[in-house]
């Protein structure tokens, strides 16, 4: 009633060389179809850049169907036009690369700090987080210290938002009965633009800390001691 609905659709698009499996996630807000849906695109056969281009093309088509149900039409459209989208993506790839080199690497870089209450299926959970961050080009840390579990991410703001959608809507963990379940006990502690004093993480790493001091040093090294002081100690109470 307040958040709308989210669902996944997986389609198989036949291409001359090989089939492409598209995993599409649609979030329909409460006032859909008067408001555009949020769309996330993933595929093991496409690069991250190609998935982003597919998403942008779907949103362009969605605008043409505003105020009328559109998901079915969007699915049919991408099945018919995926080849053209991929070809166009390859053509503009070099141009985008050239433009990005001329920009400051700090432009549009955001940071997200998440707190997880627990992680029952730890091995699978960690692998899923690693895959999502890799697909979305995000860097940072998955941090364990006692019962505290934190995810610190840096990257493009839109990709961080996509990560949040995946984190909240995917069956990433298991419940007390061992059944797959969505992450319901997650808190967004902070979402902000990366500042000059903040160190940019070069990769995404999973790390475990024996003491609070070790965890604090991780934040200090990254120029994030203020973030640590504001959000981490209260989690111990």
mmCIF file of C-alpha atoms in Angstrom:
data_model
loop_
_atom_site.group_PDB
_atom_site.id
_atom_site.type_symbol
_atom_site.label_atom_id
_atom_site.label_comp_id
_atom_site.label_asym_id
_atom_site.label_seq_id
_atom_site.Cartn_x
_atom_site.Cartn_y
_atom_site.Cartn_z
ATOM 1 C CA UNK A 1 0.000 0.000 0.000
ATOM 2 C CA UNK A 2 2.903 2.367 0.637
ATOM 3 C CA UNK A 3 5.808 0.906 -1.345
ATOM 4 C CA UNK A 4 4.154 -0.656 -4.389
ATOM 5 C CA UNK A 5 5.286 -4.069 -5.633
ATOM 6 C CA UNK A 6 8.523 -5.532 -6.944
ATOM 7 C CA UNK A 7 8.884 -8.595 -9.140
ATOM 8 C CA UNK A 8 11.406 -10.311 -11.414
ATOM 9 C CA UNK A 9 10.972 -11.527 -14.975
ATOM 10 C CA UNK A 10 13.582 -13.684 -16.714
ATOM 11 C CA UNK A 11 13.449 -13.878 -20.495
ATOM 12 C CA UNK A 12 15.513 -15.716 -23.077
ATOM 13 C CA UNK A 13 16.306 -13.597 -26.152
ATOM 14 C CA UNK A 14 17.565 -15.644 -29.100
ATOM 15 C CA UNK A 15 20.563 -14.091 -30.832
ATOM 16 C CA UNK A 16 22.524 -15.406 -33.868
ATOM 17 C CA UNK A 17 25.640 -16.258 -31.829
ATOM 18 C CA UNK A 18 24.069 -17.346 -28.550
ATOM 19 C CA UNK A 19 20.960 -16.857 -26.468
ATOM 20 C CA UNK A 20 20.913 -13.968 -23.996
ATOM 21 C CA UNK A 21 19.168 -14.465 -20.671
ATOM 22 C CA UNK A 22 17.900 -11.152 -19.318
ATOM 23 C CA UNK A 23 16.983 -10.879 -15.641
ATOM 24 C CA UNK A 24 14.678 -7.889 -15.291
ATOM 25 C CA UNK A 25 13.547 -6.443 -11.978
ATOM 26 C CA UNK A 26 10.567 -4.077 -11.973
ATOM 27 C CA UNK A 27 9.525 -1.972 -9.002
ATOM 28 C CA UNK A 28 6.044 -0.551 -9.576
ATOM 29 C CA UNK A 29 5.349 2.411 -7.262
ATOM 30 C CA UNK A 30 1.949 2.874 -5.659
ATOM 31 C CA UNK A 31 0.805 5.357 -8.311
ATOM 32 C CA UNK A 32 1.968 3.219 -11.268
ATOM 33 C CA UNK A 33 1.296 3.528 -14.199
ATOM 34 C CA UNK A 34 1.043 7.296 -13.709
ATOM 35 C CA UNK A 35 4.629 7.074 -12.435
ATOM 36 C CA UNK A 36 7.398 5.211 -14.262
ATOM 37 C CA UNK A 37 8.591 1.915 -12.776
ATOM 38 C CA UNK A 38 12.140 1.457 -11.489
ATOM 39 C CA UNK A 39 13.959 -1.101 -13.620
ATOM 40 C CA UNK A 40 17.097 -3.138 -12.952
ATOM 41 C CA UNK A 41 18.763 -5.272 -15.657
ATOM 42 C CA UNK A 42 21.243 -8.115 -15.174
ATOM 43 C CA UNK A 43 22.632 -10.717 -17.559
ATOM 44 C CA UNK A 44 25.607 -13.070 -17.445
ATOM 45 C CA UNK A 45 25.936 -12.727 -21.246
ATOM 46 C CA UNK A 46 26.148 -8.905 -21.271
ATOM 47 C CA UNK A 47 28.632 -6.447 -19.831
ATOM 48 C CA UNK A 48 27.563 -4.064 -17.079
ATOM 49 C CA UNK A 49 27.617 -1.177 -19.578
ATOM 50 C CA UNK A 50 25.318 -3.089 -21.928
ATOM 51 C CA UNK A 51 22.903 -3.846 -19.068
ATOM 52 C CA UNK A 52 22.804 -0.125 -18.233
ATOM 53 C CA UNK A 53 22.058 0.698 -21.879
ATOM 54 C CA UNK A 54 19.238 -1.858 -21.955
ATOM 55 C CA UNK A 55 17.793 -0.298 -18.812
ATOM 56 C CA UNK A 56 17.969 3.222 -20.303
ATOM 57 C CA UNK A 57 16.239 2.081 -23.505
ATOM 58 C CA UNK A 58 13.492 0.387 -21.497
ATOM 59 C CA UNK A 59 12.923 3.581 -19.511
ATOM 60 C CA UNK A 60 12.737 5.561 -22.770
ATOM 61 C CA UNK A 61 10.048 3.177 -23.999
ATOM 62 C CA UNK A 62 8.267 3.329 -20.639
ATOM 63 C CA UNK A 63 7.829 7.104 -21.039
ATOM 64 C CA UNK A 64 5.852 6.438 -24.238
ATOM 65 C CA UNK A 65 3.403 4.280 -22.261
ATOM 66 C CA UNK A 66 2.985 6.572 -19.234
ATOM 67 C CA UNK A 67 -0.458 6.272 -17.599
ATOM 68 C CA UNK A 68 -1.102 2.838 -19.108
ATOM 69 C CA UNK A 69 0.107 -0.639 -18.073
ATOM 70 C CA UNK A 70 3.463 -1.120 -19.779
ATOM 71 C CA UNK A 71 5.489 -4.052 -18.450
ATOM 72 C CA UNK A 72 4.228 -6.544 -21.052
ATOM 73 C CA UNK A 73 4.895 -4.061 -23.874
ATOM 74 C CA UNK A 74 8.409 -3.409 -22.524
ATOM 75 C CA UNK A 75 9.178 -7.144 -22.463
ATOM 76 C CA UNK A 76 8.005 -7.574 -26.061
ATOM 77 C CA UNK A 77 9.977 -4.499 -27.155
ATOM 78 C CA UNK A 78 13.307 -5.613 -25.689
ATOM 79 C CA UNK A 79 12.884 -9.121 -27.125
ATOM 80 C CA UNK A 80 12.574 -7.563 -30.578
ATOM 81 C CA UNK A 81 15.220 -4.840 -30.215
ATOM 82 C CA UNK A 82 17.935 -6.260 -27.936
ATOM 83 C CA UNK A 83 20.303 -6.843 -30.875
ATOM 84 C CA UNK A 84 20.015 -3.176 -31.945
ATOM 85 C CA UNK A 85 20.539 -1.941 -28.382
ATOM 86 C CA UNK A 86 23.709 -4.028 -27.993
ATOM 87 C CA UNK A 87 25.045 -2.833 -31.364
ATOM 88 C CA UNK A 88 24.378 0.813 -30.467
ATOM 89 C CA UNK A 89 25.975 0.261 -27.060
ATOM 90 C CA UNK A 90 29.197 -0.925 -28.711
ATOM 91 C CA UNK A 91 29.249 2.098 -31.039
ATOM 92 C CA UNK A 92 29.035 4.671 -28.232
ATOM 93 C CA UNK A 93 31.301 2.768 -25.829
ATOM 94 C CA UNK A 94 34.528 4.365 -27.074
ATOM 95 C CA UNK A 95 32.940 7.808 -27.063
ATOM 96 C CA UNK A 96 31.826 7.409 -23.445
ATOM 97 C CA UNK A 97 35.272 6.193 -22.439
ATOM 98 C CA UNK A 98 36.887 9.246 -24.015
ATOM 99 C CA UNK A 99 34.477 11.605 -22.278
ATOM 100 C CA UNK A 100 34.902 9.967 -18.891
ATOM 101 C CA UNK A 101 38.657 10.389 -19.069
ATOM 102 C CA UNK A 102 38.142 14.133 -19.263
ATOM 103 C CA UNK A 103 36.069 14.246 -16.095
ATOM 104 C CA UNK A 104 37.203 14.248 -12.505
ATOM 105 C CA UNK A 105 37.043 10.740 -11.081
ATOM 106 C CA UNK A 106 35.291 12.177 -8.031
ATOM 107 C CA UNK A 107 32.274 13.456 -9.998
ATOM 108 C CA UNK A 108 29.067 11.766 -8.992
ATOM 109 C CA UNK A 109 30.769 9.287 -6.632
ATOM 110 C CA UNK A 110 28.554 8.396 -3.667
ATOM 111 C CA UNK A 111 28.973 6.388 -0.515
ATOM 112 C CA UNK A 112 26.520 4.102 1.287
ATOM 113 C CA UNK A 113 26.784 2.556 4.752
ATOM 114 C CA UNK A 114 24.430 -0.330 5.559
ATOM 115 C CA UNK A 115 23.890 -2.311 8.754
ATOM 116 C CA UNK A 116 22.718 -5.934 8.604
ATOM 117 C CA UNK A 117 21.074 -7.510 11.637
ATOM 118 C CA UNK A 118 22.228 -11.054 10.844
ATOM 119 C CA UNK A 119 23.463 -13.350 8.099
ATOM 120 C CA UNK A 120 22.351 -16.989 8.392
ATOM 121 C CA UNK A 121 23.583 -18.354 5.036
ATOM 122 C CA UNK A 122 26.882 -16.480 5.277
ATOM 123 C CA UNK A 123 28.850 -18.129 2.451
ATOM 124 C CA UNK A 124 26.079 -17.729 -0.133
ATOM 125 C CA UNK A 125 25.213 -14.243 1.147
ATOM 126 C CA UNK A 126 28.822 -13.042 0.816
ATOM 127 C CA UNK A 127 29.183 -14.474 -2.709
ATOM 128 C CA UNK A 128 25.975 -12.735 -3.784
ATOM 129 C CA UNK A 129 27.122 -9.369 -2.396
ATOM 130 C CA UNK A 130 30.494 -9.793 -4.135
ATOM 131 C CA UNK A 131 28.766 -10.524 -7.465
ATOM 132 C CA UNK A 132 26.412 -7.533 -7.165
ATOM 133 C CA UNK A 133 29.227 -5.110 -6.336
ATOM 134 C CA UNK A 134 31.288 -6.481 -9.212
ATOM 135 C CA UNK A 135 28.402 -6.204 -11.695
ATOM 136 C CA UNK A 136 27.650 -2.643 -10.577
ATOM 137 C CA UNK A 137 31.268 -1.468 -10.423
ATOM 138 C CA UNK A 138 31.098 -0.682 -6.697
ATOM 139 C CA UNK A 139 34.044 -0.760 -4.290
ATOM 140 C CA UNK A 140 34.197 -0.845 -0.494
ATOM 141 C CA UNK A 141 34.007 -3.323 2.355
ATOM 142 C CA UNK A 142 31.787 -6.019 3.838
ATOM 143 C CA UNK A 143 32.822 -5.831 7.493
ATOM 144 C CA UNK A 144 32.283 -8.328 10.319
ATOM 145 C CA UNK A 145 33.080 -7.456 13.944
ATOM 146 C CA UNK A 146 31.413 -9.662 16.526
ATOM 147 C CA UNK A 147 27.692 -9.447 15.822
ATOM 148 C CA UNK A 148 28.088 -6.218 13.839
ATOM 149 C CA UNK A 149 27.789 -6.568 10.048
ATOM 150 C CA UNK A 150 28.371 -3.478 7.894
ATOM 151 C CA UNK A 151 28.465 -2.914 4.142
ATOM 152 C CA UNK A 152 30.318 0.217 3.003
ATOM 153 C CA UNK A 153 30.007 1.000 -0.710
ATOM 154 C CA UNK A 154 31.387 3.650 -3.049
ATOM 155 C CA UNK A 155 30.472 4.243 -6.673
ATOM 156 C CA UNK A 156 28.059 5.802 -9.134
ATOM 157 C CA UNK A 157 24.915 6.957 -7.329
ATOM 158 C CA UNK A 158 22.551 5.180 -9.733
ATOM 159 C CA UNK A 159 24.468 1.925 -9.296
ATOM 160 C CA UNK A 160 24.306 2.303 -5.519
ATOM 161 C CA UNK A 161 20.537 2.728 -5.793
ATOM 162 C CA UNK A 162 20.370 -0.392 -7.967
ATOM 163 C CA UNK A 163 22.358 -2.270 -5.331
ATOM 164 C CA UNK A 164 19.859 -1.213 -2.670
ATOM 165 C CA UNK A 165 16.964 -2.491 -4.787
ATOM 166 C CA UNK A 166 18.720 -5.852 -5.203
ATOM 167 C CA UNK A 167 19.557 -6.037 -1.491
ATOM 168 C CA UNK A 168 15.983 -5.358 -0.424
ATOM 169 C CA UNK A 169 14.097 -7.407 -3.005
ATOM 170 C CA UNK A 170 16.209 -10.532 -3.622
ATOM 171 C CA UNK A 171 15.986 -13.749 -1.624
ATOM 172 C CA UNK A 172 19.541 -13.423 -0.408
ATOM 173 C CA UNK A 173 19.373 -15.206 2.965
ATOM 174 C CA UNK A 174 17.445 -18.042 4.663
ATOM 175 C CA UNK A 175 14.995 -17.870 7.546
ATOM 176 C CA UNK A 176 15.069 -19.931 10.759
ATOM 177 C CA UNK A 177 13.528 -22.848 8.839
ATOM 178 C CA UNK A 178 16.205 -22.752 6.133
ATOM 179 C CA UNK A 179 13.884 -21.344 3.479
ATOM 180 C CA UNK A 180 15.136 -18.609 1.150
ATOM 181 C CA UNK A 181 14.004 -15.163 2.271
ATOM 182 C CA UNK A 182 14.449 -11.482 1.512
ATOM 183 C CA UNK A 183 16.583 -9.182 3.653
ATOM 184 C CA UNK A 184 14.128 -7.497 6.009
ATOM 185 C CA UNK A 185 16.523 -6.437 8.776
ATOM 186 C CA UNK A 186 18.669 -3.908 6.938
ATOM 187 C CA UNK A 187 19.275 -0.290 7.923
ATOM 188 C CA UNK A 188 20.639 2.497 5.722
ATOM 189 C CA UNK A 189 22.896 4.340 8.175
ATOM 190 C CA UNK A 190 24.260 6.904 5.740
ATOM 191 C CA UNK A 191 24.098 7.834 2.051
ATOM 192 C CA UNK A 192 26.220 10.792 0.994
ATOM 193 C CA UNK A 193 28.522 12.118 -1.705
ATOM 194 C CA UNK A 194 32.188 11.190 -1.396
ATOM 195 C CA UNK A 195 34.159 14.213 -0.170
ATOM 196 C CA UNK A 196 37.759 15.239 -0.856
ATOM 197 C CA UNK A 197 38.943 13.930 2.537
ATOM 198 C CA UNK A 198 37.497 10.495 1.871
ATOM 199 C CA UNK A 199 39.811 7.820 0.483
ATOM 200 C CA UNK A 200 38.495 5.969 -2.577
ATOM 201 C CA UNK A 201 38.471 2.198 -2.162
ATOM 202 C CA UNK A 202 40.138 0.487 -5.129
ATOM 203 C CA UNK A 203 38.231 -2.793 -4.766
ATOM 204 C CA UNK A 204 35.519 -4.544 -2.795
ATOM 205 C CA UNK A 205 36.820 -6.708 0.052
ATOM 206 C CA UNK A 206 35.308 -8.893 2.775
ATOM 207 C CA UNK A 207 37.092 -8.334 6.092
ATOM 208 C CA UNK A 208 36.716 -9.563 9.675
ATOM 209 C CA UNK A 209 37.851 -7.601 12.733
ATOM 210 C CA UNK A 210 38.580 -8.957 16.208
ATOM 211 C CA UNK A 211 38.094 -5.687 18.076
ATOM 212 C CA UNK A 212 36.281 -2.378 17.734
ATOM 213 C CA UNK A 213 39.689 -0.662 17.520
ATOM 214 C CA UNK A 214 40.553 -2.638 14.382
ATOM 215 C CA UNK A 215 37.240 -1.659 12.814
ATOM 216 C CA UNK A 216 37.797 1.969 13.783
ATOM 217 C CA UNK A 217 41.239 1.965 12.128
ATOM 218 C CA UNK A 218 39.638 0.802 8.864
ATOM 219 C CA UNK A 219 37.385 3.840 8.930
ATOM 220 C CA UNK A 220 40.253 6.151 9.967
ATOM 221 C CA UNK A 221 42.440 4.954 7.090
ATOM 222 C CA UNK A 222 39.610 5.779 4.679
ATOM 223 C CA UNK A 223 39.144 9.264 6.182
ATOM 224 C CA UNK A 224 35.776 8.220 7.576
ATOM 225 C CA UNK A 225 36.292 8.535 11.334
ATOM 226 C CA UNK A 226 33.346 10.941 11.617
ATOM 227 C CA UNK A 227 31.130 8.380 9.928
ATOM 228 C CA UNK A 228 32.372 5.719 12.330
ATOM 229 C CA UNK A 229 31.858 7.850 15.456
ATOM 230 C CA UNK A 230 28.322 8.802 14.472
ATOM 231 C CA UNK A 231 26.948 5.427 13.405
ATOM 232 C CA UNK A 232 29.012 2.478 14.689
ATOM 233 C CA UNK A 233 29.225 2.884 18.528
ATOM 234 C CA UNK A 234 25.399 3.128 18.871
ATOM 235 C CA UNK A 235 25.164 -0.346 17.297
ATOM 236 C CA UNK A 236 26.919 -1.799 20.370
ATOM 237 C CA UNK A 237 24.208 -0.615 22.767
#
